[in-house]
Structure formats: C-alpha cells, structure tokens
mmCIF file of C-alpha atoms in Angstrom:
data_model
loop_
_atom_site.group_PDB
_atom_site.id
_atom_site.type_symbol
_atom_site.label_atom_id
_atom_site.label_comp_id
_atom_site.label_asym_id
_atom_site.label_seq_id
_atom_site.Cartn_x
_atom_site.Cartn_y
_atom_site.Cartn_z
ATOM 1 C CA UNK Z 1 45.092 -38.943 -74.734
ATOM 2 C CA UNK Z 2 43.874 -35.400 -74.486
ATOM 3 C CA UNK Z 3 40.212 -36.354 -75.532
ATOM 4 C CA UNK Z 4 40.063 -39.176 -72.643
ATOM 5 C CA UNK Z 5 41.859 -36.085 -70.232
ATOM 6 C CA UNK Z 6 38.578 -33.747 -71.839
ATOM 7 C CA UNK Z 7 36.356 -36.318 -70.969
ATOM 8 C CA UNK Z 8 37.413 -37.241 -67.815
ATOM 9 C CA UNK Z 9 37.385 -33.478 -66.740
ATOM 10 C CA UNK Z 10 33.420 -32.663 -68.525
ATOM 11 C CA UNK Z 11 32.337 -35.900 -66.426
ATOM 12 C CA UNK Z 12 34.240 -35.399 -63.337
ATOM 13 C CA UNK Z 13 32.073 -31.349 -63.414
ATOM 14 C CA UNK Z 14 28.759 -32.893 -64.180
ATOM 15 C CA UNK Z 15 29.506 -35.511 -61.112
ATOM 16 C CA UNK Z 16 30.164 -32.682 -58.633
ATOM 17 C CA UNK Z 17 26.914 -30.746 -60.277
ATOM 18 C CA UNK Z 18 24.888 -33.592 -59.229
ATOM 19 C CA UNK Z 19 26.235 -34.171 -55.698
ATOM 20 C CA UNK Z 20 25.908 -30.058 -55.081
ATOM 21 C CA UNK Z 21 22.555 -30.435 -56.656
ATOM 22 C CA UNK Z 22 21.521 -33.039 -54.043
ATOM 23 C CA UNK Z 23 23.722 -31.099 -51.645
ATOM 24 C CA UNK Z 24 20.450 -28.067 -52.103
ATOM 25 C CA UNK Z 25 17.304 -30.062 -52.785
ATOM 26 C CA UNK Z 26 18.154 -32.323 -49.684
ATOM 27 C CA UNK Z 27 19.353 -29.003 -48.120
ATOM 28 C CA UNK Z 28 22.131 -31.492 -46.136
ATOM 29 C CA UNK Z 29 24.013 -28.259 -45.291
ATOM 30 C CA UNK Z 30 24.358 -26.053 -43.067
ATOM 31 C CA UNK Z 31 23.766 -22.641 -43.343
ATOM 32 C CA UNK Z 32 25.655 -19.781 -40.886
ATOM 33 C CA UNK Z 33 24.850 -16.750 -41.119
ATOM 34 C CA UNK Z 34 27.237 -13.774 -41.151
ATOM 35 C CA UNK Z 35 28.667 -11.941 -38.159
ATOM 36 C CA UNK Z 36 29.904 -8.024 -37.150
ATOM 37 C CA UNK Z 37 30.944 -5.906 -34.446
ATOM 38 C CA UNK Z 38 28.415 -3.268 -33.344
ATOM 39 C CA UNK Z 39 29.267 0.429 -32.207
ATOM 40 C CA UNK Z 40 29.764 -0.958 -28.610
ATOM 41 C CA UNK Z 41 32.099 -3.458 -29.960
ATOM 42 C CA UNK Z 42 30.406 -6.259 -29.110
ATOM 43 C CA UNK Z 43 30.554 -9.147 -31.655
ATOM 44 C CA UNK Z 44 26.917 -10.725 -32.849
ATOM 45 C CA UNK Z 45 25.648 -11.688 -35.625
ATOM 46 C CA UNK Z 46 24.456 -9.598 -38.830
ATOM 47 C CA UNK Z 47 20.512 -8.327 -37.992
ATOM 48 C CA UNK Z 48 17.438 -10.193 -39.693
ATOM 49 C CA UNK Z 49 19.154 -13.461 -41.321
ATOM 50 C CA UNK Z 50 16.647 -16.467 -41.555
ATOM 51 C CA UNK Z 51 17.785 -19.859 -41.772
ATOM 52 C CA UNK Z 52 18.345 -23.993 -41.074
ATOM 53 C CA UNK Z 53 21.598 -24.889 -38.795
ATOM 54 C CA UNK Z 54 22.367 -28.643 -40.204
ATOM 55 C CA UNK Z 55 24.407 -30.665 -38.202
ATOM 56 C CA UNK Z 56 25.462 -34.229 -38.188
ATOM 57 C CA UNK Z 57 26.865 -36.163 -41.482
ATOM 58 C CA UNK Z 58 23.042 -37.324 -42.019
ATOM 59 C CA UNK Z 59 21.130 -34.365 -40.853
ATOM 60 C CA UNK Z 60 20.645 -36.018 -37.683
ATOM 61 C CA UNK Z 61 19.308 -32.408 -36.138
ATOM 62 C CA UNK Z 62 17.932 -29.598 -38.204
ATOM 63 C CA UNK Z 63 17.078 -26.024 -36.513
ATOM 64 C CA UNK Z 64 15.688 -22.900 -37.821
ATOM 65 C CA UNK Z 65 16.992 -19.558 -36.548
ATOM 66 C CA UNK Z 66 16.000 -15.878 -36.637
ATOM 67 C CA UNK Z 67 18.272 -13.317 -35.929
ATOM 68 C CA UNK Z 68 16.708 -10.402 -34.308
ATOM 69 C CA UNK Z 69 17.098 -6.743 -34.640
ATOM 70 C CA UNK Z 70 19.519 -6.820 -31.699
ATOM 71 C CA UNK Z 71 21.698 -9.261 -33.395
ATOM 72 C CA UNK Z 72 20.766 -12.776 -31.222
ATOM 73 C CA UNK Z 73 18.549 -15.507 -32.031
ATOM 74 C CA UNK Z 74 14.945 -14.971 -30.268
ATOM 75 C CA UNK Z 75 11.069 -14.778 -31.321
ATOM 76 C CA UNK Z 76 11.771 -11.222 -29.781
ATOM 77 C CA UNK Z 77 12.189 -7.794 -31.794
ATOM 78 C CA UNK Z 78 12.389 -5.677 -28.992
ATOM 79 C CA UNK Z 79 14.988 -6.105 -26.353
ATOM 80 C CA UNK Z 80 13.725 -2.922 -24.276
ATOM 81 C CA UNK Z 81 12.983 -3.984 -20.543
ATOM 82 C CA UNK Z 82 10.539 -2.115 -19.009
ATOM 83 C CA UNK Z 83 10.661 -1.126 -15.523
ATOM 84 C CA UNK Z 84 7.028 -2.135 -14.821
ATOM 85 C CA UNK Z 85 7.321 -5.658 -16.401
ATOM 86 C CA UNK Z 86 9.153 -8.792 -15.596
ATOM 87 C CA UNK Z 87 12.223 -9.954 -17.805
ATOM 88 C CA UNK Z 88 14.779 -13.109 -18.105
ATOM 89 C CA UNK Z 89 18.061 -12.377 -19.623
ATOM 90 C CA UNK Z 90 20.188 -15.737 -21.332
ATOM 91 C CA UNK Z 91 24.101 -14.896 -21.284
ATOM 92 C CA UNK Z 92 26.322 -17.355 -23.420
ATOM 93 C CA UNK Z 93 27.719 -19.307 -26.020
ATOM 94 C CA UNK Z 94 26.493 -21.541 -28.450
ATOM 95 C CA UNK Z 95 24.610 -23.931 -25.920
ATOM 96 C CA UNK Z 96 22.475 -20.439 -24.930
ATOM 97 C CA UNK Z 97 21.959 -19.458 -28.713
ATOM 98 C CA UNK Z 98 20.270 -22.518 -29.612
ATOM 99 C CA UNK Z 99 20.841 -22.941 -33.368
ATOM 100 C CA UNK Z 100 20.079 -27.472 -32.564
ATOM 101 C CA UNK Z 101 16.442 -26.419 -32.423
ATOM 102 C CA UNK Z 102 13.677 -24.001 -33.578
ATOM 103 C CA UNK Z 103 14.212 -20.442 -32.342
ATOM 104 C CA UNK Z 104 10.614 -20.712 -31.059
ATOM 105 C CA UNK Z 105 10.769 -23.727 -28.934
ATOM 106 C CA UNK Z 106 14.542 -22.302 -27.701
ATOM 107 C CA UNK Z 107 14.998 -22.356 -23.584
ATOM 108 C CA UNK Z 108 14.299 -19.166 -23.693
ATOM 109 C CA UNK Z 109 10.740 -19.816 -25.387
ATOM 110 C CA UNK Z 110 10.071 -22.926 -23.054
ATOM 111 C CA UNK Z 111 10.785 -20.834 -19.646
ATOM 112 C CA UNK Z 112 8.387 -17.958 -21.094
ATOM 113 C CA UNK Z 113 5.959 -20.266 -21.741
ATOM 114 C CA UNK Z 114 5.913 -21.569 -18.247
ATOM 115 C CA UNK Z 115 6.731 -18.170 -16.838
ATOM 116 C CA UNK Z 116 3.217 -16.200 -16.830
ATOM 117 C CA UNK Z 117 3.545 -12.509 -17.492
ATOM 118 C CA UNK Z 118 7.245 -13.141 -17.848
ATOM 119 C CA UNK Z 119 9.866 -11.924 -21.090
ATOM 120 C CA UNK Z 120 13.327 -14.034 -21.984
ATOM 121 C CA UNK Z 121 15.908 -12.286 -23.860
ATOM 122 C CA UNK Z 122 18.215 -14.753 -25.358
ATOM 123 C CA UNK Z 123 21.699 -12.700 -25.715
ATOM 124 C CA UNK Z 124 23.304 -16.509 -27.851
ATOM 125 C CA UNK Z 125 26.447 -16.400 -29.545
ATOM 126 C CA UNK Z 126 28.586 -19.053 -30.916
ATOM 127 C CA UNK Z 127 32.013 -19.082 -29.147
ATOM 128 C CA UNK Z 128 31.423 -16.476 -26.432
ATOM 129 C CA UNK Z 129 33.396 -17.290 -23.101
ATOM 130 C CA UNK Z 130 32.996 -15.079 -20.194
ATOM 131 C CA UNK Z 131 35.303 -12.486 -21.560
ATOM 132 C CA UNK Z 132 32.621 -12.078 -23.845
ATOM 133 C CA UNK Z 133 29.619 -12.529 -21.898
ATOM 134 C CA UNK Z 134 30.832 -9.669 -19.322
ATOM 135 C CA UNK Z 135 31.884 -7.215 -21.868
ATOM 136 C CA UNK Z 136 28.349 -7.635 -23.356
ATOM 137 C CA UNK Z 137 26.456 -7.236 -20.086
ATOM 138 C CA UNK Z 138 28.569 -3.880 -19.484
ATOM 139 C CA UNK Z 139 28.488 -2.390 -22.611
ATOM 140 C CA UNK Z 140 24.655 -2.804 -22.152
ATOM 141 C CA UNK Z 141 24.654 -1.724 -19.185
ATOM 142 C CA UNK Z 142 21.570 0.685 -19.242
ATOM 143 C CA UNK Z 143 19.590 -2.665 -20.740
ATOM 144 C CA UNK Z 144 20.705 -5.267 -18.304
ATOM 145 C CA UNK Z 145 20.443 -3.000 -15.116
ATOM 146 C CA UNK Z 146 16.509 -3.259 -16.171
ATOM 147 C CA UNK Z 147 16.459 -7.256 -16.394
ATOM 148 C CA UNK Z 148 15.243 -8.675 -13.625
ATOM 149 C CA UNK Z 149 17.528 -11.679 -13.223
ATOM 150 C CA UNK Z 150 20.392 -12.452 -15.392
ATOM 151 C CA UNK Z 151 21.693 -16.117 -15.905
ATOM 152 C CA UNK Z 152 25.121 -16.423 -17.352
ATOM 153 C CA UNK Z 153 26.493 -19.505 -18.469
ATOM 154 C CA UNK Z 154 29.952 -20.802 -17.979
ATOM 155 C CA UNK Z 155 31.338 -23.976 -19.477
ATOM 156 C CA UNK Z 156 34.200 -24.211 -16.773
ATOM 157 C CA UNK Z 157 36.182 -26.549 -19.064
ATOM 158 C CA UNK Z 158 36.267 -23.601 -22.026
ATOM 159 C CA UNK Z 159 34.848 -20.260 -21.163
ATOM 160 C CA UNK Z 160 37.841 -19.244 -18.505
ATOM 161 C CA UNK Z 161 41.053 -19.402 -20.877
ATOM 162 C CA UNK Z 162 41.925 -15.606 -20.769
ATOM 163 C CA UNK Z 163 41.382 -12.565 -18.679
ATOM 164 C CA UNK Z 164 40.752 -9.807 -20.468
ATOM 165 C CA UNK Z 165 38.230 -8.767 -23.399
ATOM 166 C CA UNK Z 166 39.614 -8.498 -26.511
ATOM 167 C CA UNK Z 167 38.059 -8.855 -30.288
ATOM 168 C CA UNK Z 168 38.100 -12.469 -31.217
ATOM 169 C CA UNK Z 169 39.660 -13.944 -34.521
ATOM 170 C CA UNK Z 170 36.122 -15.020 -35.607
ATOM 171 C CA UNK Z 171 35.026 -11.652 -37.332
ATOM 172 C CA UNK Z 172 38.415 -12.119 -39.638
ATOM 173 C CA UNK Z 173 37.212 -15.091 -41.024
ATOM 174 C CA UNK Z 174 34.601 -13.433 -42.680
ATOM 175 C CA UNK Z 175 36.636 -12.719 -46.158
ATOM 176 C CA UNK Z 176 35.088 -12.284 -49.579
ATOM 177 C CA UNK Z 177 36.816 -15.876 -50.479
ATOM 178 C CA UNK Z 178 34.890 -17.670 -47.280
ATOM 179 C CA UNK Z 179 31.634 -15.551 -48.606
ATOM 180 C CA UNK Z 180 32.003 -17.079 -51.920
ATOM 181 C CA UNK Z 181 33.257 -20.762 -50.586
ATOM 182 C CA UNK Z 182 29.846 -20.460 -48.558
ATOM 183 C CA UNK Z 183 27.754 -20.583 -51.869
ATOM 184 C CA UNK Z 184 29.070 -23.744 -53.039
ATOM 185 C CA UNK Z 185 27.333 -25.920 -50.804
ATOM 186 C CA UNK Z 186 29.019 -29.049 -51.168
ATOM 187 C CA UNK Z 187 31.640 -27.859 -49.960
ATOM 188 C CA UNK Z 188 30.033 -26.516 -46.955
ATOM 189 C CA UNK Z 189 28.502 -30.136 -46.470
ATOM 190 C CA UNK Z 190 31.961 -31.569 -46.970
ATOM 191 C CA UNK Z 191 33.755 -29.792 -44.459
ATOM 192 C CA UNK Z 192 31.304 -29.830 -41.706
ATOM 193 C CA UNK Z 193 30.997 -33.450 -41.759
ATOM 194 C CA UNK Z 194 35.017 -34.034 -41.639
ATOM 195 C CA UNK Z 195 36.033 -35.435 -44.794
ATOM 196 C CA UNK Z 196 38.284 -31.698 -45.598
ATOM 197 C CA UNK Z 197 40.205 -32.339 -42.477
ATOM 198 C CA UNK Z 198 42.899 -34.713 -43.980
ATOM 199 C CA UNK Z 199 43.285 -31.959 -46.496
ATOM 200 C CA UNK Z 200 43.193 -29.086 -44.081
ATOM 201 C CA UNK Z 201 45.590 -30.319 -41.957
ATOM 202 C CA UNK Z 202 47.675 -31.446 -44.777
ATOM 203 C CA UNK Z 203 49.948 -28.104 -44.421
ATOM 204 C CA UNK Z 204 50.661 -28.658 -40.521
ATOM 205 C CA UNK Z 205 51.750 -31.968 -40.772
ATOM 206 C CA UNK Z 206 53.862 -31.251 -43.387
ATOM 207 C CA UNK Z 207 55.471 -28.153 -41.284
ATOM 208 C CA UNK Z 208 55.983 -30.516 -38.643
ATOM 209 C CA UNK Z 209 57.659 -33.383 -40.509
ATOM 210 C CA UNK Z 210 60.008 -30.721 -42.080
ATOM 211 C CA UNK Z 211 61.065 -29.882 -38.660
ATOM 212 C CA UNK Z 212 60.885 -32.832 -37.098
ATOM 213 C CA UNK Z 213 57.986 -32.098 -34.678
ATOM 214 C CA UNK Z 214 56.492 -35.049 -33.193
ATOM 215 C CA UNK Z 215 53.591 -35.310 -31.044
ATOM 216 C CA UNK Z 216 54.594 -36.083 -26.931
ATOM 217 C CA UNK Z 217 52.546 -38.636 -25.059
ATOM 218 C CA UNK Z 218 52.230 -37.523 -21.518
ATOM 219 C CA UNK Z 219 52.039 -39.914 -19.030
ATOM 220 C CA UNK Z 220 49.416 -39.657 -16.456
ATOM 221 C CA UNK Z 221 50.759 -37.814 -13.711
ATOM 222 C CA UNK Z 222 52.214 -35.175 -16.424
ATOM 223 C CA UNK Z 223 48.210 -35.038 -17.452
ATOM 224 C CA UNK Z 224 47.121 -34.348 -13.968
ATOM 225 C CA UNK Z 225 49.652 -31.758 -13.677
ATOM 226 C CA UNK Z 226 48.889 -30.194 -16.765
ATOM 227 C CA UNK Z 227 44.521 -30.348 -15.331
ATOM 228 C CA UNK Z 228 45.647 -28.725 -11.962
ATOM 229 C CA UNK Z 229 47.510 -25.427 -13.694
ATOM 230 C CA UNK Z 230 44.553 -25.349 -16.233
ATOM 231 C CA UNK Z 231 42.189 -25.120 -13.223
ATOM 232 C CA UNK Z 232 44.480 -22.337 -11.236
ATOM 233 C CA UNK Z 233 44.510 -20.496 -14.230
ATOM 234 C CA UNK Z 234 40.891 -20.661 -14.870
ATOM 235 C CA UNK Z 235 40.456 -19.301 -11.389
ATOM 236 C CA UNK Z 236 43.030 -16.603 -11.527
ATOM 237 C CA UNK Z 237 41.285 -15.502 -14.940
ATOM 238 C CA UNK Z 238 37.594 -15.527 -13.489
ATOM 239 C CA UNK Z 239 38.782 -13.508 -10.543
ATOM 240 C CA UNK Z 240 40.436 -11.233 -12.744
ATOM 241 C CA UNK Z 241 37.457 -10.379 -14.908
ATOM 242 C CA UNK Z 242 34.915 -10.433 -12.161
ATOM 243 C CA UNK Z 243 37.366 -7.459 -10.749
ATOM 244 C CA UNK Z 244 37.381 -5.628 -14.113
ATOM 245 C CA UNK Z 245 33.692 -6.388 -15.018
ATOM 246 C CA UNK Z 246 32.046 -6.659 -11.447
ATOM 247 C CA UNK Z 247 28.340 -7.756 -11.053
ATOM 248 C CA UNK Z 248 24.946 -7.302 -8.718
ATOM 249 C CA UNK Z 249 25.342 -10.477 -7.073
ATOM 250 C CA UNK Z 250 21.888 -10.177 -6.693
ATOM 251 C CA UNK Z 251 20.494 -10.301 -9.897
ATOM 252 C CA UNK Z 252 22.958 -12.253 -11.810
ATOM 253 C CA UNK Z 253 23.213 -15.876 -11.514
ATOM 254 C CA UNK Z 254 25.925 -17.632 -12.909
ATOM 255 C CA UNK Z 255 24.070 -21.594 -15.368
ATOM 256 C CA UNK Z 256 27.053 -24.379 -15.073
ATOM 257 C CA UNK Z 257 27.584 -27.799 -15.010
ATOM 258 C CA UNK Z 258 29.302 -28.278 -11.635
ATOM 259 C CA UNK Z 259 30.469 -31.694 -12.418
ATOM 260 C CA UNK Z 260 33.227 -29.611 -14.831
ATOM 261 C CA UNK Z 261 33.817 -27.417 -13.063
ATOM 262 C CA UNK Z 262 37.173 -27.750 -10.285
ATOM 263 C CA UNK Z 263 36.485 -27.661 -6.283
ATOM 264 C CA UNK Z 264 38.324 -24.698 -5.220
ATOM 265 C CA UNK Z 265 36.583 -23.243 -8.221
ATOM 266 C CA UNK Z 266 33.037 -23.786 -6.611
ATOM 267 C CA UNK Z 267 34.527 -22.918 -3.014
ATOM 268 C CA UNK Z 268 35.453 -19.360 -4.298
ATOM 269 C CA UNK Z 269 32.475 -19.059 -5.731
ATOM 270 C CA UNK Z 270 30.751 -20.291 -2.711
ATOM 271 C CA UNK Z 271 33.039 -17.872 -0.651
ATOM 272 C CA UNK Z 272 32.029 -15.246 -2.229
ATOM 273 C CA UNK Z 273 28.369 -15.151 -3.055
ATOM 274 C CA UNK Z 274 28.006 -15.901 -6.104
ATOM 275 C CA UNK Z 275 24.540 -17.418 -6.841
ATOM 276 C CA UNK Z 276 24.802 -20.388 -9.090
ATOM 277 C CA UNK Z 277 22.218 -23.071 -10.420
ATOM 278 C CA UNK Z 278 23.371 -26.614 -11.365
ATOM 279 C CA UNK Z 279 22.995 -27.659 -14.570
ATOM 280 C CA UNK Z 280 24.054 -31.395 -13.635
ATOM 281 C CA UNK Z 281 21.805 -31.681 -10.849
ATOM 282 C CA UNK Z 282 18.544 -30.990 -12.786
ATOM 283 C CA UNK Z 283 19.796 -33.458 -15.059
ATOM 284 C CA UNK Z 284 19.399 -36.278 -12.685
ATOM 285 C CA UNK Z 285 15.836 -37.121 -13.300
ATOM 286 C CA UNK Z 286 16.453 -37.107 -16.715
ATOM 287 C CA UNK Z 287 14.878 -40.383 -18.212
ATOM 288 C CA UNK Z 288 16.494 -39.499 -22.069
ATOM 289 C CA UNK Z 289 19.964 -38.132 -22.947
ATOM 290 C CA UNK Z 290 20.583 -34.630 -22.352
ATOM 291 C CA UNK Z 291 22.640 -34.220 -24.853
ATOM 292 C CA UNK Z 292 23.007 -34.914 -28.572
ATOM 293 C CA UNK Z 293 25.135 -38.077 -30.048
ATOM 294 C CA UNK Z 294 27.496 -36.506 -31.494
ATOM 295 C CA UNK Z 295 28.529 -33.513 -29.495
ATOM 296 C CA UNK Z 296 28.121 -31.906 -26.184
ATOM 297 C CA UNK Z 297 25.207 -29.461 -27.184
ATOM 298 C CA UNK Z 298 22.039 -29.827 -24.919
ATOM 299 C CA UNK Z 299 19.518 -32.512 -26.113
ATOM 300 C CA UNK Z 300 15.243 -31.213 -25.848
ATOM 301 C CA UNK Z 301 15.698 -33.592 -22.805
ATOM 302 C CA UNK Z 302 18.370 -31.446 -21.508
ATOM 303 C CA UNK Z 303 17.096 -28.361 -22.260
ATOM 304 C CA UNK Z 304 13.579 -29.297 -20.842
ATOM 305 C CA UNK Z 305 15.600 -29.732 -17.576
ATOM 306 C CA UNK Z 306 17.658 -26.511 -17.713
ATOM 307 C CA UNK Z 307 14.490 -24.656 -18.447
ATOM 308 C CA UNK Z 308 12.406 -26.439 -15.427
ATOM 309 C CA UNK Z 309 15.839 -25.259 -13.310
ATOM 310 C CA UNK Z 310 15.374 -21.820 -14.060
ATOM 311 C CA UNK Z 311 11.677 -22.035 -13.539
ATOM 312 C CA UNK Z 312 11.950 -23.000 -10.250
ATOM 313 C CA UNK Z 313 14.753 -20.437 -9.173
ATOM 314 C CA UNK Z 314 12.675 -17.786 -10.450
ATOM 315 C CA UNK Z 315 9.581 -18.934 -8.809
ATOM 316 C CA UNK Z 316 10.998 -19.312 -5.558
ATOM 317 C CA UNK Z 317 12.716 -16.037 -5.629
ATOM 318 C CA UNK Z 318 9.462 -14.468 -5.857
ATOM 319 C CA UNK Z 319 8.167 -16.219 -3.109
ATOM 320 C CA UNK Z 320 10.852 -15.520 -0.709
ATOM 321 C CA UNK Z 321 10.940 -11.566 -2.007
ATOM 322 C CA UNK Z 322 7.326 -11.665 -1.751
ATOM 323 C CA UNK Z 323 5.736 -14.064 1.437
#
C-alpha cells in the first residue's frame, strides 16, 4: 500500500512538471508585472518591466508591454511636456493601458501616428476609477498643466463607486507568497482561465451555508430600483470629486461610452460644460467588433475608432483656435 501511495505521488509530480513545462514553452500565461506607490502616492506600476499579457483560456490575444520610467505602459521615456511642442495625455484604467495589444501599436501610438508633430502620453493603469485618475492629474499637476489636451476616461458603469481618493487594496496583494505563487506558472494559467474559482470560493460558500446565507433573487422592479440609486450615487460621487479635484474645462475632455452612462448623468455634464467625446458613437461605422469575445476590453476595431475620435477632436480644435 505505501509503495502504490509513493508511486502515485512521484507520478502525480512528474505530471504537473510536464503541464508547467508546457505551461513556459507555450508561454500560455500571463505575466503581470509588479506594482508600488510613488512619493506622490500615486499607485503605478514598478519602472522598466518587459513582458506578454496572455489572456483567454487558449491565448486567444497576446500583448507585449513596456513599462516606462514614469511607471505606465508607452514607447515613451520621457514624460516632460514642453511648452513649445504639442502633447496628448491618456487618463484611465485598464482599457487606456492597453496590455490586449503591443505597447507600440497602443491608441496612444495610433493617434501619434496620425497626429503630425504631435506626443501621447499614455498615463494606463489597471483598475483606476476616477478617484484615481484625478488624484493622478493633481499630484502632477506641474506635468499636466503643460499637456495640451487631456482625455480622461470614465466607464460610468464602474469608475464612479466612491468619492474620495484613498490607497486601493491592490498594492496589498503584492505579498512574498503571491511573488512566489507567480513563478509557478501553471498555476498562474490555472487561475486566470477559471478552473481555481470552485476552489477559491470554496471558503465563502461554506461561511454562508454555516450561517444560513442564501442568495435573494430580486424581482425586476427591485432591480430597477437598485439601477436608479446606483446612478444617483454615481452622480453625487462625480460631483463630489470634481469639487475636491476641479479641472480646466478647457483642456480636459472627459472619453465615455454614453450608451452606459445614465441621462441626468449626461445632462449635468451637459449643464455644466464639461467637454465629452462619445466612444459609442464612433463605434457606429464599425464594420468588425469593437470589442474582444470574451470581455469588454476594446477590440483593434474599437480602438481604431476611439483613436480616429480623438483625431478628429484634436484636429478640429485647432482649426477653430486657429481659422
């Protein structure tokens, strides 16, 4: 009995050799790389890191990233505007950052490319909401007073739950145990595809069958209810910031997908001056889908659109500043 136990432990370690094996030489997974808080406080990731972002259970999209000096992902070293030379800030979360595709074809890189004499500095980072986005901008200030336009992006459905800046929870997970479960990259590949999450959410259903915690259906007006507070609050919050962080209307234009985004939202912002482009609008001539199969991330289609968006803003700013 305890040789067939032997055995079945020596070949069950030389299985899981060979799938981590194929796991590297397939490179199937996906590789983050490690994040900090600067001297401003502002949370970005770790200078000069180098590497492919996998996603999808078959490495349906594969992107290579370079983290700049600065902290972001961008072909650019140098984030120092100059006050005789034209430059494009990119404000947000992971849509902005760009780790689906190459850093150098990012939509920063395609609006430079079709911007002549023009700079895009790509300020990207995973999980930013505006909370972030605003305490970044200010805590920059010097920097971004020098850009010529800034375009901040709000995902109305997620970037508007709170109203003040704090340090997220992110940086915490960041422990020597997570930097050594990084290394094994099976597991890596394992639990970004979804086949950990019966174990890791093992302990919570336990909890809640101990105390017998069921989930509640809500019925459809309940929903609607719950979708109209969600919205106020969203509101209340953006207010709130916008008060605490305020911005050059001017300059600053705020990238979002109006089709998420609530009416008296948009009125407010309409109210008010805001400048905003419409993501969902450039996405009408869109003959591919602008975004990828298995999540909400912008497709090349849909960045090709958001990038022709900006283009034209930009170039009809000029032309109205300039007759």
């Amino acid at each position: 009995m305890g040789s067939i136990i032997k055995k079945l432990i020596i070949y069950t370690a030389l299985f899981l050799l060979v799938l981590e094996g194929l796991v590297r030489i397939f490179h199937l997974h996906n590789e983050m790389p490690n994040r900090f808080a600067d001297a401003k406080g502002v949370e970005k990731w770790v200078p000069n890191q180098s590497e492919y972002s996998i996603t999808g259970n078959r490495k349906q999209n594969v992107g290579q990233y370079r983290i700049n000096d600065f902290g972001f992902n961008s072909v650019h070293d140098n984030y120092e505007p100059k006050e005789d030379a034209f430059e494009i800030a990119l404000v947000g979360d992971s849509f902005i950052e760009g780790f689906h595709e190459d850093y150098t074809n990012s939509l920063g890189q395609q609006i430079e490319k079709n911007l002549s004499n023009t700079k895009v500095l790509e300020f990207g980072y995973a999980g930013y909401d505006l909370a972030d986005e605003l305490h970044l901008i200010h805590a920059y200030k010097d920097l971004f007073e020098k850009i010529d336009h800034t375009f901040i992006y709000i995902r109305f459905t997620d970037d508007l739950d709170r109203d003040a800046y704090q340090e997220s929870s992110r940086l915490s997970l960041d422990t020597p145990f997570s930097r050594i479960a990084k290394q094994i990259k099976l597991l890596v590949y394992l639990k970004d595809i979804g086949a950990l999450d019966p174990v890791l959410q093992l302990p919570g259903r336990i909890k809640n069958f101990i105390s017998g915690k069921k989930e509640i259906s809500l019925s459809e007006e309940e929903l609607r209810k719950q979708e109209k507070l969600k919205n106020e609050l969203s509101l209340n919050n953006f207010k709130t910031l916008m008060a605490e962080y305020p911005i050059d209307k001017e300059r600053n234009v705020f990238l979002l997908n109006k089709k998420l985004c609530s009416s008296e939202f948009l009125e407010f912002l309409t109210k008010n001056e805001y400048k905003t482009l419409n993501i969902n609008e450039a996405w009408e001539v869109a003959t591919k889908p602008t975004t990828l199969i298995y999540d909400q991330h912008w497709s090349e289609e849909g960045r090709s659109h958001i990038a022709e968006l900006i283009i034209d803003y930009v170039k009809d700013k000029a032309v109205h500043e300039n007759p």
